[in-house]
mmCIF file with all atom_site columns, C-alpha atoms in Angstrom:
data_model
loop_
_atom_site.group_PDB
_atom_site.id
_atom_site.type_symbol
_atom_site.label_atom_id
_atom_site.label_alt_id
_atom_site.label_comp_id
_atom_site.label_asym_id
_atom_site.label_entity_id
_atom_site.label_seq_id
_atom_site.pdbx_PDB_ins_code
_atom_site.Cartn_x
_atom_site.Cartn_y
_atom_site.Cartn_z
_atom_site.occupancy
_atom_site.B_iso_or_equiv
_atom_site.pdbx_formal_charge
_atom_site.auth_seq_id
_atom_site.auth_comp_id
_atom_site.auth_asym_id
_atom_site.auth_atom_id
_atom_site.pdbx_PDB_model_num
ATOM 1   C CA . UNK A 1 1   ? 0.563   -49.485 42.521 1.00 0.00 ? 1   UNK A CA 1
ATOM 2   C CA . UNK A 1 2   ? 3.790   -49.406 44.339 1.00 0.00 ? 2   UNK A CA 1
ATOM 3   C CA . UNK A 1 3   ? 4.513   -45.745 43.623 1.00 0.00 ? 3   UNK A CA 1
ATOM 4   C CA . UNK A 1 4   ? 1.691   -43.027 43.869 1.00 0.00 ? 4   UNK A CA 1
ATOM 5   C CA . UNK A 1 5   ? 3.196   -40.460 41.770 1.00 0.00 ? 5   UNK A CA 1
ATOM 6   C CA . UNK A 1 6   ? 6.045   -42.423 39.591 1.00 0.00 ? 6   UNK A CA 1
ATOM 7   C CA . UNK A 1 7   ? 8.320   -43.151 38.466 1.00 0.00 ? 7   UNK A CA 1
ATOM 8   C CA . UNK A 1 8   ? 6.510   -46.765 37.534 1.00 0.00 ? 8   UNK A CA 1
ATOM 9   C CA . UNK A 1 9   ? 8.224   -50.107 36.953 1.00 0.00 ? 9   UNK A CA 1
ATOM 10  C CA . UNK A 1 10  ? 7.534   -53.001 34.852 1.00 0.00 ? 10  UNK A CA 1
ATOM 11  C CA . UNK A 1 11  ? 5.865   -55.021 38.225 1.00 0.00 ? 11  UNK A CA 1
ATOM 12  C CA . UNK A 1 12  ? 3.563   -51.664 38.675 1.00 0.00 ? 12  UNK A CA 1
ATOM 13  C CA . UNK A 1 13  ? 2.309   -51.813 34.587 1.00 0.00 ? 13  UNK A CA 1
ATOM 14  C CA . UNK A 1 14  ? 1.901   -56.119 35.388 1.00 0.00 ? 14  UNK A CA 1
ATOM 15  C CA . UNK A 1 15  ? -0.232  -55.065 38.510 1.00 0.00 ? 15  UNK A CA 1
ATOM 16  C CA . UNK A 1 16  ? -2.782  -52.849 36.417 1.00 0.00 ? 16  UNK A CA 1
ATOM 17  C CA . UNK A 1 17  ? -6.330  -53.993 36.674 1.00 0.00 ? 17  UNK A CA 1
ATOM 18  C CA . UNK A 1 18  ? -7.817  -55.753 33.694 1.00 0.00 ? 18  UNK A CA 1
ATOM 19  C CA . UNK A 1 19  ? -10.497 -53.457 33.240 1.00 0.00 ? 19  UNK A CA 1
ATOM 20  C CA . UNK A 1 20  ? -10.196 -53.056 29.003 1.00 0.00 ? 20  UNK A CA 1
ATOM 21  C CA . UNK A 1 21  ? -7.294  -50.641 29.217 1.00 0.00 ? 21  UNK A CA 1
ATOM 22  C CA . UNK A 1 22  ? -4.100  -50.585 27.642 1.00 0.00 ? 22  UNK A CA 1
ATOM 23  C CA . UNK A 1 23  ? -1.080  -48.931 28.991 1.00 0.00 ? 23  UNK A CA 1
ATOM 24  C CA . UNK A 1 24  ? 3.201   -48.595 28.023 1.00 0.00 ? 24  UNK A CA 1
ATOM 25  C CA . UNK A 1 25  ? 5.701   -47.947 30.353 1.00 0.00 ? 25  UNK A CA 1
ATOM 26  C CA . UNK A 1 26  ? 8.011   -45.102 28.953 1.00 0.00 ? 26  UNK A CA 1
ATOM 27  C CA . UNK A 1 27  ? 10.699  -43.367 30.798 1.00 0.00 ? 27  UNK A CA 1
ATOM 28  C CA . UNK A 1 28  ? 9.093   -44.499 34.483 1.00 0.00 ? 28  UNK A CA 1
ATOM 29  C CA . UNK A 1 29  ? 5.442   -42.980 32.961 1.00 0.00 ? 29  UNK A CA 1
ATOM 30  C CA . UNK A 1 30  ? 2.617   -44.754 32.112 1.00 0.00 ? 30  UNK A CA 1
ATOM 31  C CA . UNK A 1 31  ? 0.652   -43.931 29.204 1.00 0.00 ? 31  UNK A CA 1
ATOM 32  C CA . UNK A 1 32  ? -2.540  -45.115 28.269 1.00 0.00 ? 32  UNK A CA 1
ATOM 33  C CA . UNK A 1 33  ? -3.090  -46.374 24.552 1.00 0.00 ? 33  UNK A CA 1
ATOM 34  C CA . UNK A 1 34  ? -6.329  -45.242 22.968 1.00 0.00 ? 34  UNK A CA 1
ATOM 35  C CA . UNK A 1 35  ? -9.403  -47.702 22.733 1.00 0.00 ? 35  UNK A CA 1
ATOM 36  C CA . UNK A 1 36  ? -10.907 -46.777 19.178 1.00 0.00 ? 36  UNK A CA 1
ATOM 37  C CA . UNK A 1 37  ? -12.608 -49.567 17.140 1.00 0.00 ? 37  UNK A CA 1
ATOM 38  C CA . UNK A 1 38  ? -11.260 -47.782 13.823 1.00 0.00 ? 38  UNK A CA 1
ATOM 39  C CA . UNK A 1 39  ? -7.868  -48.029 15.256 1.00 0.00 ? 39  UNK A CA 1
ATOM 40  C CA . UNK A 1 40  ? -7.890  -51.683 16.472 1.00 0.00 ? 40  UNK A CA 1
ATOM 41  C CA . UNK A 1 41  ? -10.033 -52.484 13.516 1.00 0.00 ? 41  UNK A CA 1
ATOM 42  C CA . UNK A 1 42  ? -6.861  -51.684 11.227 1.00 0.00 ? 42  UNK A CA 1
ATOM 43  C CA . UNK A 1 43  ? -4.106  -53.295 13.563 1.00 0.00 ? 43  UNK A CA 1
ATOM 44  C CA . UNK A 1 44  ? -6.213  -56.628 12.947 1.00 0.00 ? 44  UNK A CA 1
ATOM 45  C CA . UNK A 1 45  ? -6.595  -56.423 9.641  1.00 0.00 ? 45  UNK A CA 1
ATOM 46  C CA . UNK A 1 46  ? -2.830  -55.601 8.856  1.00 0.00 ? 46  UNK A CA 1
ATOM 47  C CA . UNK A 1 47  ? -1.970  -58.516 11.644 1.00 0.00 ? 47  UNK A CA 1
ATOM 48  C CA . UNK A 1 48  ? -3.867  -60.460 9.062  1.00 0.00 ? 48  UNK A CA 1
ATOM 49  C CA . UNK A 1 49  ? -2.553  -59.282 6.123  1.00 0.00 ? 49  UNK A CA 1
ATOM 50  C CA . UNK A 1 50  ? 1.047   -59.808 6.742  1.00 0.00 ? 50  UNK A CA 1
ATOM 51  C CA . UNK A 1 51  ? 0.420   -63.599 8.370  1.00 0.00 ? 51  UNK A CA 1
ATOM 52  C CA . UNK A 1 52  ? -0.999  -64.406 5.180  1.00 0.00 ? 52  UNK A CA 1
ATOM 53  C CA . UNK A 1 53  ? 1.920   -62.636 3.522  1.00 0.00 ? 53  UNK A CA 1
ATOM 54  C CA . UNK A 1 54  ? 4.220   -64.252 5.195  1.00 0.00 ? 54  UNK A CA 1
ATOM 55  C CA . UNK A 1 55  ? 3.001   -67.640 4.802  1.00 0.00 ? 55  UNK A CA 1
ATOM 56  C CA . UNK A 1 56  ? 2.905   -66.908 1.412  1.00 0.00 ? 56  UNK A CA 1
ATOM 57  C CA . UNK A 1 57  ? 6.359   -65.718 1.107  1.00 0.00 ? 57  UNK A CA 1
ATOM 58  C CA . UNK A 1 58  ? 7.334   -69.142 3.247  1.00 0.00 ? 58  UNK A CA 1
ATOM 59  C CA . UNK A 1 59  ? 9.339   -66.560 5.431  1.00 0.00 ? 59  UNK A CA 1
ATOM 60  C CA . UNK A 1 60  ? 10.698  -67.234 9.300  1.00 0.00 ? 60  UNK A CA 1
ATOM 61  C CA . UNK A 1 61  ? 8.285   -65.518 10.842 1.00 0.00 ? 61  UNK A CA 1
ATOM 62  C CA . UNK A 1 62  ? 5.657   -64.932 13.760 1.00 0.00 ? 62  UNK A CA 1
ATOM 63  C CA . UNK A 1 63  ? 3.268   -61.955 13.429 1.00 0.00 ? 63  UNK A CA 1
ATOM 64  C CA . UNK A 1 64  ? 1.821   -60.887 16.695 1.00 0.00 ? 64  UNK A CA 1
ATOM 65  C CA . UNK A 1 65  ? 0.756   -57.067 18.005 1.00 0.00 ? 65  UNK A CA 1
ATOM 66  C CA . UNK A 1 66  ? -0.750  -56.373 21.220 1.00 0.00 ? 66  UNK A CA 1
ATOM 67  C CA . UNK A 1 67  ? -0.893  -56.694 24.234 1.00 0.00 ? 67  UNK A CA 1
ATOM 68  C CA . UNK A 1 68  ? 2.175   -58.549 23.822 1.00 0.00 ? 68  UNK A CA 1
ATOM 69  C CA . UNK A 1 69  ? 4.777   -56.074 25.261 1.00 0.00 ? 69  UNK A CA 1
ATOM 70  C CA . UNK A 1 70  ? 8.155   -55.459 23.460 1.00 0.00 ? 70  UNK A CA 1
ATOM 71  C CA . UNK A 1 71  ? 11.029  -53.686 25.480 1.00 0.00 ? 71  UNK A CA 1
ATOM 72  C CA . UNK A 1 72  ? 12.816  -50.704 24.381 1.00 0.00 ? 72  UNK A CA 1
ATOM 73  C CA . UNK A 1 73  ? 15.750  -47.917 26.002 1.00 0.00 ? 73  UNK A CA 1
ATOM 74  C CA . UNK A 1 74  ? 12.657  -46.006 27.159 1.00 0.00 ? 74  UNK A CA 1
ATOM 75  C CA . UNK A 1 75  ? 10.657  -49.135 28.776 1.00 0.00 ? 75  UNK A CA 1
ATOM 76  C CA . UNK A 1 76  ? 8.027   -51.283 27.821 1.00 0.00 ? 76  UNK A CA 1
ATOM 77  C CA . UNK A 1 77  ? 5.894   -50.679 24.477 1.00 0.00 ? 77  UNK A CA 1
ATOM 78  C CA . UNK A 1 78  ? 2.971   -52.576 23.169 1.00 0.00 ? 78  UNK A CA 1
ATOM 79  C CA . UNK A 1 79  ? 3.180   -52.041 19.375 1.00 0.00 ? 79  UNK A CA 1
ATOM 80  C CA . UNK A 1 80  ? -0.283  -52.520 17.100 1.00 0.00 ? 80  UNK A CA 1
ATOM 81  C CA . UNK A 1 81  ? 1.580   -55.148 14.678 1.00 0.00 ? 81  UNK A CA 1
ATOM 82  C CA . UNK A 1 82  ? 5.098   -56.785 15.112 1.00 0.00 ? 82  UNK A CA 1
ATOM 83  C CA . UNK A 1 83  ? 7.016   -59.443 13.413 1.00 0.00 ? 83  UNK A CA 1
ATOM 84  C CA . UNK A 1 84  ? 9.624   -61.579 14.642 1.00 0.00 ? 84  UNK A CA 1
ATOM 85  C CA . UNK A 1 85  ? 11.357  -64.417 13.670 1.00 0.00 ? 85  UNK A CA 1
ATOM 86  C CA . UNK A 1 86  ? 9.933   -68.108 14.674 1.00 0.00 ? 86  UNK A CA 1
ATOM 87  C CA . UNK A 1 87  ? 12.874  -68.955 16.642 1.00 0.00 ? 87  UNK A CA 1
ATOM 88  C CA . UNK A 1 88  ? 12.505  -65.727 18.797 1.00 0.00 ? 88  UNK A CA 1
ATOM 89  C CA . UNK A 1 89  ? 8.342   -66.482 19.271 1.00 0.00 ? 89  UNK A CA 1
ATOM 90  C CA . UNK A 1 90  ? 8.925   -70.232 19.977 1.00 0.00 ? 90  UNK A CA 1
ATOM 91  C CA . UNK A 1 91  ? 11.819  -68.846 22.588 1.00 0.00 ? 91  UNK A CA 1
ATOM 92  C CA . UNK A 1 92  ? 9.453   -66.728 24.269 1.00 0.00 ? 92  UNK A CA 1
ATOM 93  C CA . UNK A 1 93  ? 6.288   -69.331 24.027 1.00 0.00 ? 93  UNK A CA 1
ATOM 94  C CA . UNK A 1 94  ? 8.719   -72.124 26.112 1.00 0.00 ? 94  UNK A CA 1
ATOM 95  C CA . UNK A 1 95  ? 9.777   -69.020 28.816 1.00 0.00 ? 95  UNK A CA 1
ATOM 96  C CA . UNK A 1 96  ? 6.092   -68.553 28.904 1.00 0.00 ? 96  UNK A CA 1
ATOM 97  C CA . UNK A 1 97  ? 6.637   -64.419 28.583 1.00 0.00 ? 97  UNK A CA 1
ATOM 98  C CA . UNK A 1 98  ? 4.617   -61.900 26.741 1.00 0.00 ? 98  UNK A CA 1
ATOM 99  C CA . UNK A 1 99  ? 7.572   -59.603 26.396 1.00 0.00 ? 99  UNK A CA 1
ATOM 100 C CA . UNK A 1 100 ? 9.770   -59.603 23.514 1.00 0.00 ? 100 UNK A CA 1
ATOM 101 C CA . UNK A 1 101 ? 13.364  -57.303 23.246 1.00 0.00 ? 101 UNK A CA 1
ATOM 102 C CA . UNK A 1 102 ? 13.370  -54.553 20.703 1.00 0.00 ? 102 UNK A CA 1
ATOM 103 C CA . UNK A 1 103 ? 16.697  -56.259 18.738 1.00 0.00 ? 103 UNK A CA 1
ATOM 104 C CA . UNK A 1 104 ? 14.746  -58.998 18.100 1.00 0.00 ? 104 UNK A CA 1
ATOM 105 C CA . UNK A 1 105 ? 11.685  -57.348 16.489 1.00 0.00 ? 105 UNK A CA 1
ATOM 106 C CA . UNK A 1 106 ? 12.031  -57.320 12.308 1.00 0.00 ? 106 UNK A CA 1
ATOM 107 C CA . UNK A 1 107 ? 9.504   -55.073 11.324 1.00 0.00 ? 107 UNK A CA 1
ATOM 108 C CA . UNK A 1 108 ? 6.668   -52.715 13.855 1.00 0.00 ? 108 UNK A CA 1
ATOM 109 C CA . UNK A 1 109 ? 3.875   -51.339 12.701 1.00 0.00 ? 109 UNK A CA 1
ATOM 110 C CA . UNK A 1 110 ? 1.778   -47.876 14.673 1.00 0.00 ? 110 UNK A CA 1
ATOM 111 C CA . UNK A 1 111 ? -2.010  -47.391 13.541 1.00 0.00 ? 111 UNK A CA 1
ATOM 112 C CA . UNK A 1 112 ? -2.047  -43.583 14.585 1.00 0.00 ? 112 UNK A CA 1
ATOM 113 C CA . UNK A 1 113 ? -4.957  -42.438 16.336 1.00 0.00 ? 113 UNK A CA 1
ATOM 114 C CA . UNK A 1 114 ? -5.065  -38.675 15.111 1.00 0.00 ? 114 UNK A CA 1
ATOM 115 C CA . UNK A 1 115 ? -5.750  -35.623 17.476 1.00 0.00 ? 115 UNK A CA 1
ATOM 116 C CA . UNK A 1 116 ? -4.442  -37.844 20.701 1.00 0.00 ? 116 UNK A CA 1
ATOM 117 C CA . UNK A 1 117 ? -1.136  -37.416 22.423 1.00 0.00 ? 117 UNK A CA 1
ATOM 118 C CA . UNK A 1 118 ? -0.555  -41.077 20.954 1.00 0.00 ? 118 UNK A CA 1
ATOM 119 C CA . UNK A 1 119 ? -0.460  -39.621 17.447 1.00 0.00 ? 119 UNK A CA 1
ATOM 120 C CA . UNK A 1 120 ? 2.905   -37.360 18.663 1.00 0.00 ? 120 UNK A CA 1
ATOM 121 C CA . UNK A 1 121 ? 4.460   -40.860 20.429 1.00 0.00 ? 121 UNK A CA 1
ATOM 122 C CA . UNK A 1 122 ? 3.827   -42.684 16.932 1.00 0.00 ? 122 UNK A CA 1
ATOM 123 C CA . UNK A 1 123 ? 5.389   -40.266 14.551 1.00 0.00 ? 123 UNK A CA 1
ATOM 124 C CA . UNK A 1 124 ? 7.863   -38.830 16.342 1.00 0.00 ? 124 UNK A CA 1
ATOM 125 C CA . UNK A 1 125 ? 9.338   -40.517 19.769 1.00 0.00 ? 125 UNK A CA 1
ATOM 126 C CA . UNK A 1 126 ? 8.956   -44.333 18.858 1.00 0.00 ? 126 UNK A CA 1
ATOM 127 C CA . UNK A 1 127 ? 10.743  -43.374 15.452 1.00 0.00 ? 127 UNK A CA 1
ATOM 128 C CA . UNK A 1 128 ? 13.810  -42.177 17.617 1.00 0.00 ? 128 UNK A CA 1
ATOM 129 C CA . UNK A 1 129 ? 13.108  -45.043 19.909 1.00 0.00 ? 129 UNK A CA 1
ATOM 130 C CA . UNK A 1 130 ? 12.558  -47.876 17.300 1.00 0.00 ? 130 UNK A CA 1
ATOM 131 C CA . UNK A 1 131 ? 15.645  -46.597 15.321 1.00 0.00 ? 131 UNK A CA 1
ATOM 132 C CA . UNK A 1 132 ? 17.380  -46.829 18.744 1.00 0.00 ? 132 UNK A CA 1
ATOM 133 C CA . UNK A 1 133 ? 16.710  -50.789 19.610 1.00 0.00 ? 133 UNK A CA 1
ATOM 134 C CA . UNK A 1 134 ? 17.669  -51.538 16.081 1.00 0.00 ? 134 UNK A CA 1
ATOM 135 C CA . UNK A 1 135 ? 14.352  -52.222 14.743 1.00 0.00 ? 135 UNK A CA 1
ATOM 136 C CA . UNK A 1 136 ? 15.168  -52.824 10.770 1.00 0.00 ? 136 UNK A CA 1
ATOM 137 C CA . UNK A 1 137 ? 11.508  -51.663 9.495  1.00 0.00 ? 137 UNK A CA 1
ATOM 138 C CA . UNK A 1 138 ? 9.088   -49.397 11.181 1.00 0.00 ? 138 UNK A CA 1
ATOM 139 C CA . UNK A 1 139 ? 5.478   -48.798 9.693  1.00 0.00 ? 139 UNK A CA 1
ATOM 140 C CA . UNK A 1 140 ? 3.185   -45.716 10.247 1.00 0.00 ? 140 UNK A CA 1
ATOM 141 C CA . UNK A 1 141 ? -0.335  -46.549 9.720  1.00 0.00 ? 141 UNK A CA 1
ATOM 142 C CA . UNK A 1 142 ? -2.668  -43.380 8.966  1.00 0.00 ? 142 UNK A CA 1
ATOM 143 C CA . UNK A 1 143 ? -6.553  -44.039 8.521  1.00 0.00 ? 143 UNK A CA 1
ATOM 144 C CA . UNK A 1 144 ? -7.701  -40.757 7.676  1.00 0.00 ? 144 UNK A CA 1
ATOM 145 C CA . UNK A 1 145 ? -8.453  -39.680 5.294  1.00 0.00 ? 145 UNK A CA 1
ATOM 146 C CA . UNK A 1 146 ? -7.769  -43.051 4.221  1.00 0.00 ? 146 UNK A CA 1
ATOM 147 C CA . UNK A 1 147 ? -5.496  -45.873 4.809  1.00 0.00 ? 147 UNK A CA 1
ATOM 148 C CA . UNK A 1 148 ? -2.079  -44.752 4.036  1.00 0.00 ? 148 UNK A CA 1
ATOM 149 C CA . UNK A 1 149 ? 1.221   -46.870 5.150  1.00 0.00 ? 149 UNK A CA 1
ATOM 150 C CA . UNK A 1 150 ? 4.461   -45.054 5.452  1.00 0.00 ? 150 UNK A CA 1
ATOM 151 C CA . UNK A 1 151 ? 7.324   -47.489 5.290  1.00 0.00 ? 151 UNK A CA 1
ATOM 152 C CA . UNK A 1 152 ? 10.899  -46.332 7.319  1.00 0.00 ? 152 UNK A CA 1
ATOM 153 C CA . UNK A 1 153 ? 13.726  -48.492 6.752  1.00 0.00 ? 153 UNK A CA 1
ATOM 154 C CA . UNK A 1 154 ? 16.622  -48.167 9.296  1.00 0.00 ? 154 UNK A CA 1
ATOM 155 C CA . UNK A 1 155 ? 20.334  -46.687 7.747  1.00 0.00 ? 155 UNK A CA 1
ATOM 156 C CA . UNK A 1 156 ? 22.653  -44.812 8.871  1.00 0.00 ? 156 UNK A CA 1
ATOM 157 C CA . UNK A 1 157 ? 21.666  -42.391 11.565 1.00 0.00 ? 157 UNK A CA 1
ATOM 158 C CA . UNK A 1 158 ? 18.153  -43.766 11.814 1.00 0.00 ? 158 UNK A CA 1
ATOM 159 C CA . UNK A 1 159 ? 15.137  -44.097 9.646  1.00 0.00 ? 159 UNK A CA 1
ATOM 160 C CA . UNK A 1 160 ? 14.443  -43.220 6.653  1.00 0.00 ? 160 UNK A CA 1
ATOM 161 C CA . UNK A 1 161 ? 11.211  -42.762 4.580  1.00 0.00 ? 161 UNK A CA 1
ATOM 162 C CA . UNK A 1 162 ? 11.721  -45.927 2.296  1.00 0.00 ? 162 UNK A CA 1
ATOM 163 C CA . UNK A 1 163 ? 7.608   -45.382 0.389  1.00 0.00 ? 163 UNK A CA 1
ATOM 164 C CA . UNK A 1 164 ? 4.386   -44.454 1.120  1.00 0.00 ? 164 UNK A CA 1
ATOM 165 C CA . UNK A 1 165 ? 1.182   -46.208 -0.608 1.00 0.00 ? 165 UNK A CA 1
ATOM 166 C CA . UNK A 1 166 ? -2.435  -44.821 -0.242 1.00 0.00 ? 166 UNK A CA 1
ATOM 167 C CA . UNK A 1 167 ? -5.406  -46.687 -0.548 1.00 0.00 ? 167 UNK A CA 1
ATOM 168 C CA . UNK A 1 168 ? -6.255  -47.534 -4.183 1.00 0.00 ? 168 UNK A CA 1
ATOM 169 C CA . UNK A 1 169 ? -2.018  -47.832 -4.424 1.00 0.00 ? 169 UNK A CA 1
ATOM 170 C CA . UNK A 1 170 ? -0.498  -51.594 -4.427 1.00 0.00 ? 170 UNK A CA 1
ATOM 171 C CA . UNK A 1 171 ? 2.087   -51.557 -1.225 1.00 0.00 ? 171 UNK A CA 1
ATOM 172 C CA . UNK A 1 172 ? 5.072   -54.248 -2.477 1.00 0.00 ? 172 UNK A CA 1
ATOM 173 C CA . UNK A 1 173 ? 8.232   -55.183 -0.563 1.00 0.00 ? 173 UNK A CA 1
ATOM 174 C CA . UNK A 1 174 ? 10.529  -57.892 -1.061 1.00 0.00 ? 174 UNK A CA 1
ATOM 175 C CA . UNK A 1 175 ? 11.737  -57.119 2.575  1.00 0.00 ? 175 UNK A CA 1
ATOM 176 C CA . UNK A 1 176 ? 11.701  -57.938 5.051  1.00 0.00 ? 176 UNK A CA 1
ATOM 177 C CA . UNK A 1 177 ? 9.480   -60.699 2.905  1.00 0.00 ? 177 UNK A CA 1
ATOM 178 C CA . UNK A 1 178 ? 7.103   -60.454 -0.262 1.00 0.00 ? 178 UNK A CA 1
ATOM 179 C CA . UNK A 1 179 ? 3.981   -58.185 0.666  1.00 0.00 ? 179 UNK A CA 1
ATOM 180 C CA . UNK A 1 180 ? 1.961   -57.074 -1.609 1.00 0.00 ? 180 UNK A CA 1
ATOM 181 C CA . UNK A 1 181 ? -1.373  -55.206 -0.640 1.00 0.00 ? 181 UNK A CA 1
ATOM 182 C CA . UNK A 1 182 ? -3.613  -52.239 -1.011 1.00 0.00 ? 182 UNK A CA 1
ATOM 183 C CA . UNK A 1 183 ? -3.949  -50.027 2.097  1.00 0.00 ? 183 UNK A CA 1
ATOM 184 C CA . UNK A 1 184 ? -7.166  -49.895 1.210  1.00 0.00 ? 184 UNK A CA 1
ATOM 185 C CA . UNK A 1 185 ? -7.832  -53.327 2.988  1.00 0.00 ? 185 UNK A CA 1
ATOM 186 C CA . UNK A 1 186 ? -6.862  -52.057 6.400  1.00 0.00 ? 186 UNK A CA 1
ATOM 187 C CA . UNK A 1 187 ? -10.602 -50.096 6.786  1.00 0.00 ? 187 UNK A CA 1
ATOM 188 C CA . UNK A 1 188 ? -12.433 -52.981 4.760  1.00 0.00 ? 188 UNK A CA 1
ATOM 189 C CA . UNK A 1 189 ? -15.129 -55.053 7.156  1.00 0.00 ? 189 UNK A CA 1
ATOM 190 C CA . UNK A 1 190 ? -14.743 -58.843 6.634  1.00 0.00 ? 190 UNK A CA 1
#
């Protein structure tokens, strides 16, 4: 990398070697994401899950997660499960770019990794930074002790807790398009 000790840019997170790790860009830091099965496990399974919702629903919409990067006030994040709307995906498929802006982003969804620094980022600094790019819905996935989805909607002065549903509990939204799930299905094997 360019810099030894940081700050980092966007050309020193592209320059990474491939070599199965995952890494954001935040504030000139990089920070690496965890690598748990469990974790990406769940992020799949919702990715899944709100596709098929979607297509359901007949909504606008391209789900993706990562590695596809999304930019923010603080740098570059790679959230576990984003939608966007088609127009924005088919924009960025024609630029040929894996990097999305945070205004454009409808709804972003964390799977926490507990007891990791990651777990503090989720919950706390991407709601600040999420609520800052204008991201209307923000989801915080928690696995243990067993799938639970918090739902944040964005108001006035930032998020707010708009429901939680646990596993065994029916999740059902009308926005930002007709979901309807059990948490439950995020730890299920196919």
């Amino acid at each position: 990398m360019g810099a030894t000790y940081g700050p980092y840019t966007l050309y020193d997170l592209d320059a990474l070697p491939e070599e199965g790790r995952r890494y954001e860009l935040a504030d000139g830091w990089l920070h690496e994401l965890p690598g748990d099965v469990w974790h990406d496990h769940a992020a799949q399974q919702l990715r899944s899950v709100l596709k098929e919702a979607a297509r359901q629903a007949d909504a606008d919409v391209h789900v993706a997660g990562a590695p596809q990067d999304v930019t923010t006030p603080a740098g570059v994040r790679k959230p576990d499960v984003f939608a966007v709307s088609r127009d924005v995906a088919r924009a960025a498929l024609e630029r040929r770019t894996r990097t999305y802006y945070g205004p454009d982003l409808i709804l972003v969804a964390e799977v926490v990794t507990p007891r990791t620094v990651n777990e503090q980022i989720d919950r706390v600094r991407k709601v600040e930074e999420y609520a800052a790019t204008g991201i209307p819905h923000y989801w915080i996935v928690d696995l243990e002790p067993r799938p639970t989805v918090t739902m944040l909607d964005l108001g006035d002065g930032g998020y707010q807790v708009a429901g939680r549903a646990r596993a065994g509990e029916t999740l059902t939204l009308e926005r930002p398009f007709t979901i309807s799930f059990d948490p439950a299905r995020l730890s299920e094997m196919d």
